[in-house]
Amino acid sequence: MTLRSTLDFLLYDWLGAEALTARTRFADHSRETFDAVLDTCERIAREKYAPFNRTVDTEEPHFDGEKVILPQATYEARKAYAESGLLSAAQDYEIGGMQLPYTVEAAANSFFAVASISIGSNLLTSGNANLLMAHGTALQKEVFALNEFNGRWSGTMCLSEPQAGSSLSDVATRAVPDGAGFESDPLGPRYRLTGNKMWISSGDHELTENIVHLVLAKIPGPDGKLVPGTKGISLFIVPKKMVDAQGQLTGVRNDVALAGLNHKLGWRGTTNTLLNFGEGRFPVDGQAGAVGYLVGQPGKGLHCMFHMMNEARIGIGMAATMLGLAGYYASLDYAKNRPQGRPVQGPKEAAGASAVVKDVAQPQVRIIEHADVKRMLLAQKSYGEGALALNLFCAKLVDEQHTGDAAAADEARLLLEVLTPIAKSWPSEFCLEANSLAIQIHGGYGYTRDFPVEQYWRDNRLNMIHEGTHGIQAMDLLGRKVLMEGGRGLQLLAGRINATIERAIQVPALAAHANALGAALQQVGAATKAAWATGQPADALANAVPYMQAFGHTVLAWVWLDLALATLADDAALAQAASVGRMGAMRYFFHYELPKIGAWLHVVSTRDATCASFPEDAF
Amino acid sequence: MTLRSTLDFLLYDWLGAEALTARTRFADHSRETFDAVLDTCERIAREKYAPFNRTVDTEEPHFDGEKVILPQATYEARKAYAESGLLSAAQDYEIGGMQLPYTVEAAANSFFAVASISIGSNLLTSGNANLLMAHGTALQKEVFALNEFNGRWSGTMCLSEPQAGSSLSDVATRAVPDGAGFESDPLGPRYRLTGNKMWISSGDHELTENIVHLVLAKIPGPDGKLVPGTKGISLFIVPKKMVDAQGQLTGVRNDVALAGLNHKLGWRGTTNTLLNFGEGRFPVDGQAGAVGYLVGQPGKGLHCMFHMMNEARIGIGMAATMLGLAGYYASLDYAKNRPQGRPVQGPKEAAGASAVVKDVAQPQVRIIEHADVKRMLLAQKSYGEGALALNLFCAKLVDEQHTGDAAAADEARLLLEVLTPIAKSWPSEFCLEANSLAIQIHGGYGYTRDFPVEQYWRDNRLNMIHEGTHGIQAMDLLGRKVLMEGGRGLQLLAGRINATIERAIQVPALAAHANALGAALQQVGAATKAAWATGQPADALANAVPYMQAFGHTVLAWVWLDLALATLADDAALAQAASVGRMGAMRYFFHYELPKIGAWLHVVSTRDATCASFPEDAF
């Protein structure tokens, strides 16, 4: 199946995205306008992204002492993306946006991700500007957000520091008021920032006229000390080049300096940087310190940042998913065309030597005819299409949260809280495994750089690390999300899963799977209780990752069962290859994947302390 | 633990390698001589290999039109290795060998593999020469094998072709008699070869004066056609440069030309080539066709090659294992030194928000104090040390096969047949996973090329592909090895496993694990029967890979239980960190890993046809 036909099924037949047009915000839209956006993105991705995916891998960003050098293709890809209007897809018409549902925006962005994940970092710019629209002043929106939406400037998120990656409590970047009258700068209360920010994607380049850094930093207390923990963190706009209240560059460089480019395993099209803020290399008004404008309230920086967290994490989940699907499409194509070997023949001899008899007088068959190659393709299909469905489901919850009635919006919010760690972590882990299978199908050729699959695998390895590591997603899930509001989020999800089970159990072809899912859900519920039976986080969370793996597989089994129901609902389409394929992928997931949860939950349920209690000197 | 201390335990405390010195062939050896070899190799690897592992990754081999250019470090590493005598470690004293047990040789080579897997390809040279010692004529041994053992020349194995990777039946390289009197060449019956050989490691370079290619090719029948299948395959010595019967270069280049270097994902220190044989670029005596000397009987080429198969596959298993351990050591070091985050505190609040409370007033802890990091370290330890134990166990079986009494030798041979697919495939899969965990522990830093772990992961990805892919190992295991000789190999292995179980069940600390292993063994046995219940290979082998994964995990659980018995046997050492560590790794394997076999065997036992019957157009 093509990506487009898969998206069509998921958006329209499964998620009923067309119904969103009944809502006031999306009233001017129709399936036709949604499709037009998808068409445009598919075309741009095909023309400006896909042909250059290897280029941006081999022509890694480098710094010539003055500027960061990127391939020409990166400039052209960015220009085409900005011209598509996707940067402000979700925004109001009155500021030039499309008022597009996030569901459709996410689907549209999938074309770029599958074509070249690292050539663009547009989601960062959108996310940055969206955050300013939610928390900025009117002028901050007009000067900064709007110039990001229109493509003139780009944006970054500066959270991590060399000594504070996962642990944001330990952010040490300082922000001090910039002299008398600092509060009355039209662009916002004006501070001077000093500190180092690590892992900043697109932190320096010449792709745009200016770069808008959103920076987490701490304002020292009266004693001059930083407040420990995340409560002391504030959020600042720090432009690379100073601008006036009309959004014009003043010609003055802000005190933000590129300290180094990170040389990565993959995802090489996107510059990743260490930035020094306020080291004095570019003094403003004769003074060291990067000029930053406070966004929102002091001490509420993480709150502002986390406002965008669900969408950012869905974005990572989508990135991992699309890399998984890219490898699937590449290996499917290879498997259909590569002749190698012959099918095994039977029956085996009564005793003795090899049972693997092959008729070498026959020509070789294409490798897609081998059962094990089909297994590796089906695993990729079930991972990739399942992950895509889950992420679009979460995207739809975002729309529900923003445009649904109060009850539906609240329910969507809470479901998102529980599902986001899965939407981010599950594709990061299993679509990476899919990429490994894509290499395996290619054999020796897959290990060469003449085929794209090794790059997908390298690119995808990042997704378990950035935007909250796998371990952090797992702590978030088992330590916060399944507990919050008295466990109501987990109950909501269970309610949704049970609703699918109740429908599926009445369908003969699905009844056994419905029962298997019911049993899995019970196991997850029991394991959650058992993990917390002592009330000690150290006991419960010692096996948070295996818990998340089992939770994720259960969620994906639910997604596949629900997709099967939607497939069976269309009698006319049932004989079509796409329907046959979805039903097969669903069966694959239930037969080969869901049974894995037993081993993962075993250690959770017993609060196994083998790892937690292992003494350091015994490693 | 250091690699050396782990090897000491495995070799002497577990495998009883010292007892080998009671055998005539090894009678001049002692633990002291074994240790001296290990000391030398450890030192050379530390000095000549480890410092240049990144160098050979970044300074990839390239062809300047005349010669293949390699870093200087590669020359020096090779020279030091050759001078160590390891190339002929297993050979007789009379030809300059050490008469070293293969067990010790394998352990000694592990130091090079952990330091830099790709800087040297010495195992290929040894394997090539060993094969000639087994199947060559006296002069072939003297001219070719001895000059490989002494380091003057190097060797390759030329099996695959662009259209025949896994399917050797389809080898199309032709060998025709080289004129009248071709049979009477002192170096062996002389043929002219034409064809292309793909994936040839160290196929061209200037590291040695000459390169001895061992080439599979087919001699056409009277009708001029090649015999289909593997029966038509013969083996030839094809030197890069022509030599006389005294082993001197004649100054004539043979008709073997480098057609291209493969640019790989990893393992970049070793040149990998496409070679054209007989294209006429270097005519010998005015005539196109690479000159090759027949080894052994015509049509018995694969038989000769497969003679070395077990050791070659153990070599790959060791390579994968040592990369796994290299990542383990690197991430352990990082985890001990990197401060980040704080432990979770309890007890959780009765209801509501996050249960993950951390005291931010405290300094950060080192990440090795986090349970999930310990889990990732323990997984690596259990994979890497377990795989090392298994491979050394197999190496000991090789010694048993060569120097044991008739019954023991036969038993060793058969056990090796069954265990070799596991020794090769299991580390390739799970030590690759270990490398991914090593990256994860490093966080963002692990994704950069400033740390070694991303390279280990890339290097290791090859091992599931070369020397028989994962799928081929699985077909070999379930399609041949567990059936051969009426299933006697499987019975032998089961007998060994049951012997361990019987000892362990009497030890209170191990009884539960012994029972778990007993149950696993029964499951594997039942699944083997169920897979073959219809007698149809297509049914049985459709899920050969999941079968191999379960079989492998069961074998590793047995290895770990047996290691635990050896650990407990030494009362005095029980309190030592090394012993505590092994017992913990064993528990990890039984609690976290062994339960995974249920899901894998489920599809084997039901002969699940979801993949095999999936229609091509439904993907």
PDB file of N, CA, C and O in Angstrom, chain A residues 213-251:
ATOM      1  N   HIS A 213      15.569  31.853  19.589  1.00  0.00           N
ATOM      2  CA  HIS A 213      15.799  30.819  20.598  1.00  0.00           C
ATOM      3  C   HIS A 213      14.804  30.974  21.733  1.00  0.00           C
ATOM      4  O   HIS A 213      14.623  32.077  22.250  1.00  0.00           O
ATOM      5  N   LEU A 214      14.167  29.883  22.122  1.00  0.00           N
ATOM      6  CA  LEU A 214      13.392  29.887  23.371  1.00  0.00           C
ATOM      7  C   LEU A 214      14.243  29.173  24.405  1.00  0.00           C
ATOM      8  O   LEU A 214      14.596  27.997  24.224  1.00  0.00           O
ATOM      9  N   VAL A 215      14.577  29.884  25.469  1.00  0.00           N
ATOM     10  CA  VAL A 215      15.633  29.429  26.372  1.00  0.00           C
ATOM     11  C   VAL A 215      15.120  29.304  27.806  1.00  0.00           C
ATOM     12  O   VAL A 215      14.510  30.243  28.340  1.00  0.00           O
ATOM     13  N   LEU A 216      15.370  28.162  28.419  1.00  0.00           N
ATOM     14  CA  LEU A 216      15.083  27.993  29.847  1.00  0.00           C
ATOM     15  C   LEU A 216      16.264  28.500  30.658  1.00  0.00           C
ATOM     16  O   LEU A 216      17.409  28.118  30.403  1.00  0.00           O
ATOM     17  N   ALA A 217      15.977  29.346  31.638  1.00  0.00           N
ATOM     18  CA  ALA A 217      17.048  29.865  32.492  1.00  0.00           C
ATOM     19  C   ALA A 217      16.451  30.215  33.854  1.00  0.00           C
ATOM     20  O   ALA A 217      15.230  30.284  34.017  1.00  0.00           O
ATOM     21  N   LYS A 218      17.332  30.399  34.819  1.00  0.00           N
ATOM     22  CA  LYS A 218      16.869  30.704  36.163  1.00  0.00           C
ATOM     23  C   LYS A 218      17.226  32.145  36.547  1.00  0.00           C
ATOM     24  O   LYS A 218      18.351  32.588  36.311  1.00  0.00           O
ATOM     25  N   ILE A 219      16.271  32.816  37.147  1.00  0.00           N
ATOM     26  CA  ILE A 219      16.502  34.162  37.668  1.00  0.00           C
ATOM     27  C   ILE A 219      16.952  34.012  39.114  1.00  0.00           C
ATOM     28  O   ILE A 219      16.229  33.432  39.929  1.00  0.00           O
ATOM     29  N   PRO A 220      18.159  34.473  39.447  1.00  0.00           N
ATOM     30  CA  PRO A 220      18.642  34.281  40.823  1.00  0.00           C
ATOM     31  C   PRO A 220      17.735  34.977  41.833  1.00  0.00           C
ATOM     32  O   PRO A 220      17.116  36.004  41.529  1.00  0.00           O
ATOM     33  N   GLY A 221      17.649  34.415  43.028  1.00  0.00           N
ATOM     34  CA  GLY A 221      16.904  35.047  44.102  1.00  0.00           C
ATOM     35  C   GLY A 221      17.679  36.224  44.688  1.00  0.00           C
ATOM     36  O   GLY A 221      18.780  36.549  44.218  1.00  0.00           O
ATOM     37  N   PRO A 222      17.107  36.858  45.689  1.00  0.00           N
ATOM     38  CA  PRO A 222      17.760  38.017  46.315  1.00  0.00           C
ATOM     39  C   PRO A 222      19.158  37.691  46.831  1.00  0.00           C
ATOM     40  O   PRO A 222      20.033  38.561  46.859  1.00  0.00           O
ATOM     41  N   ASP A 223      19.394  36.418  47.188  1.00  0.00           N
ATOM     42  CA  ASP A 223      20.720  36.017  47.678  1.00  0.00           C
ATOM     43  C   ASP A 223      21.691  35.746  46.538  1.00  0.00           C
ATOM     44  O   ASP A 223      22.826  35.331  46.762  1.00  0.00           O
ATOM     45  N   GLY A 224      21.223  35.946  45.319  1.00  0.00           N
ATOM     46  CA  GLY A 224      22.107  35.702  44.177  1.00  0.00           C
ATOM     47  C   GLY A 224      22.186  34.242  43.778  1.00  0.00           C
ATOM     48  O   GLY A 224      22.836  33.892  42.799  1.00  0.00           O
ATOM     49  N   LYS A 225      21.498  33.365  44.525  1.00  0.00           N
ATOM     50  CA  LYS A 225      21.563  31.941  44.216  1.00  0.00           C
ATOM     51  C   LYS A 225      20.396  31.519  43.329  1.00  0.00           C
ATOM     52  O   LYS A 225      19.313  32.110  43.382  1.00  0.00           O
ATOM     53  N   LEU A 226      20.635  30.466  42.551  1.00  0.00           N
ATOM     54  CA  LEU A 226      19.557  29.926  41.730  1.00  0.00           C
ATOM     55  C   LEU A 226      18.677  29.034  42.590  1.00  0.00           C
ATOM     56  O   LEU A 226      19.165  28.315  43.463  1.00  0.00           O
ATOM     57  N   VAL A 227      17.378  29.081  42.344  1.00  0.00           N
ATOM     58  CA  VAL A 227      16.444  28.214  43.070  1.00  0.00           C
ATOM     59  C   VAL A 227      16.627  26.784  42.561  1.00  0.00           C
ATOM     60  O   VAL A 227      16.575  26.549  41.358  1.00  0.00           O
ATOM     61  N   PRO A 228      16.880  25.828  43.474  1.00  0.00           N
ATOM     62  CA  PRO A 228      17.032  24.447  42.998  1.00  0.00           C
ATOM     63  C   PRO A 228      15.709  23.942  42.417  1.00  0.00           C
ATOM     64  O   PRO A 228      14.639  24.427  42.791  1.00  0.00           O
ATOM     65  N   GLY A 229      15.805  22.988  41.539  1.00  0.00           N
ATOM     66  CA  GLY A 229      14.608  22.333  41.022  1.00  0.00           C
ATOM     67  C   GLY A 229      14.000  23.080  39.859  1.00  0.00           C
ATOM     68  O   GLY A 229      14.496  24.105  39.407  1.00  0.00           O
ATOM     69  N   THR A 230      12.904  22.541  39.379  1.00  0.00           N
ATOM     70  CA  THR A 230      12.294  23.098  38.170  1.00  0.00           C
ATOM     71  C   THR A 230      11.476  24.344  38.460  1.00  0.00           C
ATOM     72  O   THR A 230      11.116  25.069  37.542  1.00  0.00           O
ATOM     73  N   LYS A 231      11.202  24.591  39.737  1.00  0.00           N
ATOM     74  CA  LYS A 231      10.350  25.742  40.058  1.00  0.00           C
ATOM     75  C   LYS A 231      11.022  27.068  39.744  1.00  0.00           C
ATOM     76  O   LYS A 231      10.352  28.071  39.528  1.00  0.00           O
ATOM     77  N   GLY A 232      12.337  27.058  39.725  1.00  0.00           N
ATOM     78  CA  GLY A 232      13.026  28.319  39.475  1.00  0.00           C
ATOM     79  C   GLY A 232      13.199  28.646  37.999  1.00  0.00           C
ATOM     80  O   GLY A 232      13.812  29.656  37.663  1.00  0.00           O
ATOM     81  N   ILE A 233      12.654  27.817  37.140  1.00  0.00           N
ATOM     82  CA  ILE A 233      12.966  27.975  35.711  1.00  0.00           C
ATOM     83  C   ILE A 233      11.997  28.936  35.021  1.00  0.00           C
ATOM     84  O   ILE A 233      10.782  28.812  35.146  1.00  0.00           O
ATOM     85  N   SER A 234      12.566  29.902  34.312  1.00  0.00           N
ATOM     86  CA  SER A 234      11.764  30.832  33.516  1.00  0.00           C
ATOM     87  C   SER A 234      12.087  30.648  32.036  1.00  0.00           C
ATOM     88  O   SER A 234      13.072  29.993  31.681  1.00  0.00           O
ATOM     89  N   LEU A 235      11.254  31.245  31.198  1.00  0.00           N
ATOM     90  CA  LEU A 235      11.399  31.077  29.755  1.00  0.00           C
ATOM     91  C   LEU A 235      11.677  32.419  29.092  1.00  0.00           C
ATOM     92  O   LEU A 235      11.020  33.419  29.411  1.00  0.00           O
ATOM     93  N   PHE A 236      12.618  32.440  28.178  1.00  0.00           N
ATOM     94  CA  PHE A 236      13.030  33.678  27.527  1.00  0.00           C
ATOM     95  C   PHE A 236      13.102  33.511  26.006  1.00  0.00           C
ATOM     96  O   PHE A 236      13.489  32.445  25.512  1.00  0.00           O
ATOM     97  N   ILE A 237      12.768  34.593  25.330  1.00  0.00           N
ATOM     98  CA  ILE A 237      13.038  34.695  23.896  1.00  0.00           C
ATOM     99  C   ILE A 237      14.423  35.319  23.747  1.00  0.00           C
ATOM    100  O   ILE A 237      14.660  36.430  24.243  1.00  0.00           O
ATOM    101  N   VAL A 238      15.330  34.624  23.078  1.00  0.00           N
ATOM    102  CA  VAL A 238      16.669  35.167  22.840  1.00  0.00           C
ATOM    103  C   VAL A 238      16.931  35.115  21.335  1.00  0.00           C
ATOM    104  O   VAL A 238      17.261  34.058  20.795  1.00  0.00           O
ATOM    105  N   PRO A 239      16.754  36.238  20.647  1.00  0.00           N
ATOM    106  CA  PRO A 239      17.001  36.214  19.201  1.00  0.00           C
ATOM    107  C   PRO A 239      18.499  36.165  18.915  1.00  0.00           C
ATOM    108  O   PRO A 239      19.295  36.705  19.682  1.00  0.00           O
ATOM    109  N   LYS A 240      18.863  35.486  17.833  1.00  0.00           N
ATOM    110  CA  LYS A 240      20.275  35.466  17.432  1.00  0.00           C
ATOM    111  C   LYS A 240      20.719  36.885  17.079  1.00  0.00           C
ATOM    112  O   LYS A 240      21.803  37.315  17.454  1.00  0.00           O
ATOM    113  N   LYS A 241      19.862  37.621  16.377  1.00  0.00           N
ATOM    114  CA  LYS A 241      20.163  39.005  16.027  1.00  0.00           C
ATOM    115  C   LYS A 241      19.095  39.891  16.647  1.00  0.00           C
ATOM    116  O   LYS A 241      17.904  39.543  16.626  1.00  0.00           O
ATOM    117  N   MET A 242      19.499  41.007  17.168  1.00  0.00           N
ATOM    118  CA  MET A 242      18.570  41.903  17.858  1.00  0.00           C
ATOM    119  C   MET A 242      17.556  42.477  16.868  1.00  0.00           C
ATOM    120  O   MET A 242      17.885  42.757  15.711  1.00  0.00           O
ATOM    121  N   VAL A 243      16.336  42.624  17.355  1.00  0.00           N
ATOM    122  CA  VAL A 243      15.274  43.169  16.504  1.00  0.00           C
ATOM    123  C   VAL A 243      14.558  44.293  17.245  1.00  0.00           C
ATOM    124  O   VAL A 243      14.590  44.376  18.478  1.00  0.00           O
ATOM    125  N   ASP A 244      13.901  45.172  16.488  1.00  0.00           N
ATOM    126  CA  ASP A 244      13.131  46.240  17.131  1.00  0.00           C
ATOM    127  C   ASP A 244      11.670  45.818  17.258  1.00  0.00           C
ATOM    128  O   ASP A 244      11.296  44.691  16.873  1.00  0.00           O
ATOM    129  N   ALA A 245      10.877  46.725  17.776  1.00  0.00           N
ATOM    130  CA  ALA A 245       9.484  46.380  18.067  1.00  0.00           C
ATOM    131  C   ALA A 245       8.656  46.225  16.799  1.00  0.00           C
ATOM    132  O   ALA A 245       7.515  45.780  16.844  1.00  0.00           O
ATOM    133  N   GLN A 246       9.242  46.591  15.654  1.00  0.00           N
ATOM    134  CA  GLN A 246       8.549  46.367  14.380  1.00  0.00           C
ATOM    135  C   GLN A 246       9.041  45.064  13.698  1.00  0.00           C
ATOM    136  O   GLN A 246       8.648  44.757  12.577  1.00  0.00           O
ATOM    137  N   GLY A 247       9.903  44.354  14.404  1.00  0.00           N
ATOM    138  CA  GLY A 247      10.383  43.111  13.816  1.00  0.00           C
ATOM    139  C   GLY A 247      11.478  43.306  12.789  1.00  0.00           C
ATOM    140  O   GLY A 247      11.753  42.408  11.990  1.00  0.00           O
ATOM    141  N   GLN A 248      12.111  44.468  12.779  1.00  0.00           N
ATOM    142  CA  GLN A 248      13.231  44.684  11.863  1.00  0.00           C
ATOM    143  C   GLN A 248      14.542  44.391  12.582  1.00  0.00           C
ATOM    144  O   GLN A 248      14.684  44.683  13.772  1.00  0.00           O
ATOM    145  N   LEU A 249      15.492  43.815  11.876  1.00  0.00           N
ATOM    146  CA  LEU A 249      16.805  43.604  12.464  1.00  0.00           C
ATOM    147  C   LEU A 249      17.445  44.962  12.722  1.00  0.00           C
ATOM    148  O   LEU A 249      17.359  45.866  11.890  1.00  0.00           O
ATOM    149  N   THR A 250      18.071  45.104  13.890  1.00  0.00           N
ATOM    150  CA  THR A 250      18.702  46.385  14.208  1.00  0.00           C
ATOM    151  C   THR A 250      20.137  46.432  13.710  1.00  0.00           C
ATOM    152  O   THR A 250      20.799  47.468  13.812  1.00  0.00           O
ATOM    153  N   GLY A 251      20.634  45.316  13.222  1.00  0.00           N
ATOM    154  CA  GLY A 251      22.023  45.272  12.770  1.00  0.00           C
ATOM    155  C   GLY A 251      22.984  44.876  13.888  1.00  0.00           C
ATOM    156  O   GLY A 251      24.179  44.776  13.665  1.00  0.00           O
TER     157      GLY A 251
END
